[in-house]
mmCIF file of C-alpha atoms in Angstrom:
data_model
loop_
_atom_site.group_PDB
_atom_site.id
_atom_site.type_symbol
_atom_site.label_atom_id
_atom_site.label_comp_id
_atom_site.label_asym_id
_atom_site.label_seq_id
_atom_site.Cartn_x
_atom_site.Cartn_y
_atom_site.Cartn_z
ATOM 1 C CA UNK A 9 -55.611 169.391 -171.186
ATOM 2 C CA UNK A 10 -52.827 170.729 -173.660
ATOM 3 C CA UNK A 11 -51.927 174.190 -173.417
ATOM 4 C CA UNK A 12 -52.179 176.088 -176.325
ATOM 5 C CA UNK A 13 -51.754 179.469 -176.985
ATOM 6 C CA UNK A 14 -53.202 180.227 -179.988
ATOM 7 C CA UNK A 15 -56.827 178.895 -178.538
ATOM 8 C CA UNK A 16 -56.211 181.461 -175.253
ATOM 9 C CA UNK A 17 -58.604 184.027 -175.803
ATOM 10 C CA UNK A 18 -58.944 185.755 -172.327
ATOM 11 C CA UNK A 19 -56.276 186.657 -169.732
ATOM 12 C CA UNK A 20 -58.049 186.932 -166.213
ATOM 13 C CA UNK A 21 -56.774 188.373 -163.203
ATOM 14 C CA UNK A 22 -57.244 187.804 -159.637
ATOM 15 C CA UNK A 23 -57.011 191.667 -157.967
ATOM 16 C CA UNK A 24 -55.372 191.405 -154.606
ATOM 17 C CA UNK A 25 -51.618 190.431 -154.011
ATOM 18 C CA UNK A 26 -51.975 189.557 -157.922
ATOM 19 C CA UNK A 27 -52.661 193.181 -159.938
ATOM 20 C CA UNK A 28 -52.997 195.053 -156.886
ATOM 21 C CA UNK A 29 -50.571 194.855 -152.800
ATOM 22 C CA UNK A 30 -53.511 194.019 -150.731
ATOM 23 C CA UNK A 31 -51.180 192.674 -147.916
ATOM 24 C CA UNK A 32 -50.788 193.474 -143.831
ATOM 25 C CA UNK A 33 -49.887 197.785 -144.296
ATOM 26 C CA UNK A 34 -53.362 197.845 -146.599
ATOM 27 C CA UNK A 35 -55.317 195.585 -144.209
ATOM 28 C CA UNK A 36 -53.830 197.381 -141.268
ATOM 29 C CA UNK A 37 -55.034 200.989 -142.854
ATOM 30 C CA UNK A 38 -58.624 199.151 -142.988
ATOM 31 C CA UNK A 39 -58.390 197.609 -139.132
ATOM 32 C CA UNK A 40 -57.485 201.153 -138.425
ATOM 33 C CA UNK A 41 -60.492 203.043 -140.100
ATOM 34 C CA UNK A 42 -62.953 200.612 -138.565
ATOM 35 C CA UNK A 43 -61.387 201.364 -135.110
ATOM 36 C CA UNK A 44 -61.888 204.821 -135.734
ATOM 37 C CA UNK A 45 -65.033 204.509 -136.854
ATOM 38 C CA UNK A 46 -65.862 202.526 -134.621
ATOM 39 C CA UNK A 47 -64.529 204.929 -131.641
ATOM 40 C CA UNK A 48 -66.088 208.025 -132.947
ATOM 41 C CA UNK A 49 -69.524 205.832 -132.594
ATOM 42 C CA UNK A 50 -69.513 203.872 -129.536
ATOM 43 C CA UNK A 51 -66.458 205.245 -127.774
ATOM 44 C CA UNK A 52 -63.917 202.895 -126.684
ATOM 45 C CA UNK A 53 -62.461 199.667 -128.443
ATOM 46 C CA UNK A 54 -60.489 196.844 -128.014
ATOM 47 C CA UNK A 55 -57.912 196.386 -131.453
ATOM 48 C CA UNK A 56 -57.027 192.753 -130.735
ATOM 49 C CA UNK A 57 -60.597 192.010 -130.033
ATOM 50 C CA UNK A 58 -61.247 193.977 -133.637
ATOM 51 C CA UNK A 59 -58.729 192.140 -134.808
ATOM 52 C CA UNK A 60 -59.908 188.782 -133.703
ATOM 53 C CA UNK A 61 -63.311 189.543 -135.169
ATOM 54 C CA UNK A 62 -62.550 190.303 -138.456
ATOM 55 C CA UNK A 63 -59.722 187.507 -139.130
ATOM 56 C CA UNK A 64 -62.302 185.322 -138.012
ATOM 57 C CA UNK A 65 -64.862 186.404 -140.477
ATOM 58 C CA UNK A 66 -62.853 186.478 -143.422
ATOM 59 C CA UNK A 67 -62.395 182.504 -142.590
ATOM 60 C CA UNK A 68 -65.969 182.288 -142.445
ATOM 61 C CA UNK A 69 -66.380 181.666 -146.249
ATOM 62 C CA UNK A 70 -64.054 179.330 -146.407
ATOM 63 C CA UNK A 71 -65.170 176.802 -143.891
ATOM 64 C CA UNK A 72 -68.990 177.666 -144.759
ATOM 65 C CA UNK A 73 -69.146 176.193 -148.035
ATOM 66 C CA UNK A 74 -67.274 179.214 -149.661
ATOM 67 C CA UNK A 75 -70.938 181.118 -149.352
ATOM 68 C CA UNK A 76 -69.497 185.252 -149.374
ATOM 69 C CA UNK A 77 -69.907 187.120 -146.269
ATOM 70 C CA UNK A 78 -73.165 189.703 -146.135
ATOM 71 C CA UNK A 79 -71.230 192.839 -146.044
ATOM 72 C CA UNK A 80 -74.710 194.054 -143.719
ATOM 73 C CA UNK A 81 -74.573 191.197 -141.638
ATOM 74 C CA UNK A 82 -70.837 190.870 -140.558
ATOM 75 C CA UNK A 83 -70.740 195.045 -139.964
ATOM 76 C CA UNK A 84 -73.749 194.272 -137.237
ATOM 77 C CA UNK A 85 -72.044 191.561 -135.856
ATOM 78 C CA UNK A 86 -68.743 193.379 -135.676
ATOM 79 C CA UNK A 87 -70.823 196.246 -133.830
ATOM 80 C CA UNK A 88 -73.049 192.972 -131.568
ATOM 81 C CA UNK A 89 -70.058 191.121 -130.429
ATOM 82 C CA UNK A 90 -67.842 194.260 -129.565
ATOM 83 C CA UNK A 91 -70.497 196.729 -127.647
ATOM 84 C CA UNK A 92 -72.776 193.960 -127.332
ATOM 85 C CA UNK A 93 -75.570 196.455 -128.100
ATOM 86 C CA UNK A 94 -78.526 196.104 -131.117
ATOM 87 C CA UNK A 95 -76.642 198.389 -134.064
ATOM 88 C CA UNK A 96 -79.021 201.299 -135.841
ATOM 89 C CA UNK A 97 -78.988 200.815 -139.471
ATOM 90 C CA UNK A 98 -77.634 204.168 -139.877
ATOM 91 C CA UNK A 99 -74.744 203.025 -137.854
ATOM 92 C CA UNK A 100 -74.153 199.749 -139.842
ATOM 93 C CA UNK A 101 -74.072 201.938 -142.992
ATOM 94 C CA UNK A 102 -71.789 204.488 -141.522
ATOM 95 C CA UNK A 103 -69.240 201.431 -140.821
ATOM 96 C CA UNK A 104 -69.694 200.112 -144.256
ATOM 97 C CA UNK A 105 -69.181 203.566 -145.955
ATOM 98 C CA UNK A 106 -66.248 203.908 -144.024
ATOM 99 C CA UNK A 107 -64.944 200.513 -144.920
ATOM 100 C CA UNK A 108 -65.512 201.502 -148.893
ATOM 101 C CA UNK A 109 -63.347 204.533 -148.540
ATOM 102 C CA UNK A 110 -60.764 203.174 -147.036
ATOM 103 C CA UNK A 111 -60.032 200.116 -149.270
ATOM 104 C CA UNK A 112 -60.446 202.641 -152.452
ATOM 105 C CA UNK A 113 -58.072 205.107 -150.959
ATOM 106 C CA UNK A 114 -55.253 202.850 -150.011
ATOM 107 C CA UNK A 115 -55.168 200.566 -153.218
ATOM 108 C CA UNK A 116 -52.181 201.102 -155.520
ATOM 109 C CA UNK A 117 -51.667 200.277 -158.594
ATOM 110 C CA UNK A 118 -48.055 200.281 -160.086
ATOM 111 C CA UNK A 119 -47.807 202.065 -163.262
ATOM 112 C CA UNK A 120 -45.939 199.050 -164.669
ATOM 113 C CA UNK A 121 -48.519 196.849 -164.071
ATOM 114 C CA UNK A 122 -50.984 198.764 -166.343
ATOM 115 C CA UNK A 123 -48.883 199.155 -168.979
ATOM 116 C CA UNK A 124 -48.461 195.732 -169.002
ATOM 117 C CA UNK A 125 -51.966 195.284 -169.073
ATOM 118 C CA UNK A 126 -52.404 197.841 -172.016
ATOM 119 C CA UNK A 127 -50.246 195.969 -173.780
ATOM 120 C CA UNK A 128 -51.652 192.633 -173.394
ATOM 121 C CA UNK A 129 -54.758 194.226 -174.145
ATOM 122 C CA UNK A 130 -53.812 194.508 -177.881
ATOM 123 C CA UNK A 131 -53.807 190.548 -178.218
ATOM 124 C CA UNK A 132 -56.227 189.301 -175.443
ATOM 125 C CA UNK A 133 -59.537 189.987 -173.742
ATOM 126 C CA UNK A 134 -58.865 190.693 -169.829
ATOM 127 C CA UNK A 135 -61.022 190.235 -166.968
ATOM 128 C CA UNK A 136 -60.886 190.226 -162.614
ATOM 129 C CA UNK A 137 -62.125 187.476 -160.375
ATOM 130 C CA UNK A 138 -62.172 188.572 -157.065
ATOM 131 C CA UNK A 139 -62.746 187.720 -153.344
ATOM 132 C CA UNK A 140 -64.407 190.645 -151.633
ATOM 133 C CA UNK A 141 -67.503 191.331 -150.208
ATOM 134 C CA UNK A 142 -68.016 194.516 -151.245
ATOM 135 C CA UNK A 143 -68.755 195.324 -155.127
ATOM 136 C CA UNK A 144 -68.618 198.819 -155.051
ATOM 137 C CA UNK A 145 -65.104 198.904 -153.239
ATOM 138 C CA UNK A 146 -63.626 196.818 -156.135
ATOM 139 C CA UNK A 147 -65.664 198.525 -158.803
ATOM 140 C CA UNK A 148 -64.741 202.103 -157.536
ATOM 141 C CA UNK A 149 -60.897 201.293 -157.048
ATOM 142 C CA UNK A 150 -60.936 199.552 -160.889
ATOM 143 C CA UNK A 151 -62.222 203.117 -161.887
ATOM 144 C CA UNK A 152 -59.862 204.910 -159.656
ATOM 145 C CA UNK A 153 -57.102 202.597 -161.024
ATOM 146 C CA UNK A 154 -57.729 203.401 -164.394
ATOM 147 C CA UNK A 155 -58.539 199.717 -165.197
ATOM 148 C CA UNK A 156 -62.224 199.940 -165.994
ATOM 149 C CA UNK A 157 -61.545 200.426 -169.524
ATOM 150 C CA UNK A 158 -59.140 197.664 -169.489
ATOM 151 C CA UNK A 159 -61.173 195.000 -168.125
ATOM 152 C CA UNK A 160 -63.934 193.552 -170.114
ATOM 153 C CA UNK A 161 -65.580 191.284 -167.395
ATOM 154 C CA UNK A 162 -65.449 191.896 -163.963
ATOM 155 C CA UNK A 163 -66.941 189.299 -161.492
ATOM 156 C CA UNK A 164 -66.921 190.230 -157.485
ATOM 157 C CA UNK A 165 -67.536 187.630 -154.865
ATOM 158 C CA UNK A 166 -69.950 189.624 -153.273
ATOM 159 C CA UNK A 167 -72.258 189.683 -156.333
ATOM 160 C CA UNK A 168 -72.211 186.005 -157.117
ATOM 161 C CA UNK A 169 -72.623 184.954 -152.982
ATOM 162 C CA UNK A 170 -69.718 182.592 -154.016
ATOM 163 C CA UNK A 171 -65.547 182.938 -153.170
ATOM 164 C CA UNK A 172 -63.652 181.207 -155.056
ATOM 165 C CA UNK A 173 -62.311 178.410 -155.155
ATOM 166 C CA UNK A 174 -66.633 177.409 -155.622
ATOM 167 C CA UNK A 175 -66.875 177.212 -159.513
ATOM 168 C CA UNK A 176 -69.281 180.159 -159.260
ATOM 169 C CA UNK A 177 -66.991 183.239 -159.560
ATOM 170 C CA UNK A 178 -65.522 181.157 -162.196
ATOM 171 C CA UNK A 179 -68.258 180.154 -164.278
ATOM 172 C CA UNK A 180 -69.804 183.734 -164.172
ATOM 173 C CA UNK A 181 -66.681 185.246 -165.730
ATOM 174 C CA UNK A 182 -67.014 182.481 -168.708
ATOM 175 C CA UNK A 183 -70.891 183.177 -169.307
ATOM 176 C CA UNK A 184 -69.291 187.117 -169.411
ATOM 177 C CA UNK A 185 -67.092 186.902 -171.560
ATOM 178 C CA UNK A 186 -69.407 184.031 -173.801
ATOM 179 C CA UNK A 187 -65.838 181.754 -173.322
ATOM 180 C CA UNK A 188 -64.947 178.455 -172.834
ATOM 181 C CA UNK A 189 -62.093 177.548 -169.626
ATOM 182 C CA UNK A 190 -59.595 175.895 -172.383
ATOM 183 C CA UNK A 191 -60.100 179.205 -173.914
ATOM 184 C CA UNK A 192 -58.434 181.494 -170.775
ATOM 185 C CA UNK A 193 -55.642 181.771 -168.927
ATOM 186 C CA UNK A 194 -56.247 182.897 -165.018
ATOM 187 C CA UNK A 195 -53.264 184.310 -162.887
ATOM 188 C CA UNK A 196 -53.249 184.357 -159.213
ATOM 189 C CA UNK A 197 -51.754 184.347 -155.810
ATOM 190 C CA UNK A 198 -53.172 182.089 -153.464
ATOM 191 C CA UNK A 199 -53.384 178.210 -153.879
ATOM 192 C CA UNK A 200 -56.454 177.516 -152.264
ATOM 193 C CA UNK A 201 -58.440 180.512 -154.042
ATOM 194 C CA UNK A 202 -56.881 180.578 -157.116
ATOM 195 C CA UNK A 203 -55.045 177.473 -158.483
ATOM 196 C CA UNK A 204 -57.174 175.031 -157.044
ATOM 197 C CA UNK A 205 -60.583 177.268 -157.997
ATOM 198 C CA UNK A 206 -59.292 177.756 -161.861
#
């Protein structure tokens, strides 16, 4: 296909590592939370065993057919495999909210950035495609961000059921934004997610 930029309509936007640092000192402020969480709950617990856990589910997707993680299911089974007990829904939510809070407290957003957006706004329609199994953590930091108005579409892994690279999170932005792929121009980080899914 020939690149042209008069035919780009739409700008999208992977969030993490790509608008947004989502790298080890944010991931470690999550591990953290959950360990705290986790303590306050059930008393003692092993961080490399947390840690082991978690890498391991967000793998899963990707050698799973790129089906999302159930943000329900992998809490219980963090709480299973680590106390070995039978978690109480109220405990599985209490994890999750705690999760939520933490990834919309510790995402920045550098002021550059969203001026640059702003201005790129002028010409193009924007949108986010993004890996995360929690909606409301991505929707709540875009508000907190100030990038709610800015973004026209926003697709979330854990909506479709779908990471990318699967054609899912990708097609569902197009059917937003009524566009065709020659039509957009997607920027990301990761090869695998990103260059290989666009």
């Amino acid at each position: 296909m020939i690149f042209s930029k008069d035919r780009i309509k739409a700008i999208l936007f992977d969030y993490g590592n790509t608008l947004i640092e989502f790298g080890p000192s944010q991931i470690q402020v999550q591990y953290a939370t959950l360990e705290k969480e986790l303590r306050r709950m059930f008393g003692y617990c092993n961080s490399s065993h947390l840690k082991d856990i978690r890498d391991r589910q967000a793998l899963a997707p990707f050698t799973s057919g790129f089906r999302e993680n159930d943000l329900k299911s992998i809490t219980e089974e963090l709480i299973r495999e680590i106390y070995n007990i039978v978690p109480k829904e109220s405990q599985i939510n209490a994890l999750i909210q705690a999760r939520y809070k933490s990834f919309v407290n510790v995402v920045k957003l550098s002021s550059d950035v969203l001026q640059l957006l702003k201005k790129v706004n002028k010409r193009y329609r924007l949108g986010l495609v993004s890996n995360y199994p929690c909606s409301r953590s991505i929707q709540h930091s875009l508000m907190k961000l100030g990038l709610s108005d800015i973004l026209e579409a926003v697709v979330i892994s854990g909506d479709v059921g779908y990471v990318k690279p699967h054609a899912k999170p990708f097609e569902a932005i197009l059917n937003l934004l009524s566009l065709r792929p020659k039509e957009c121009v997607y920027v990301g980080d990761n090869w695998l997610a990103d260059v290989q899914g666009a």
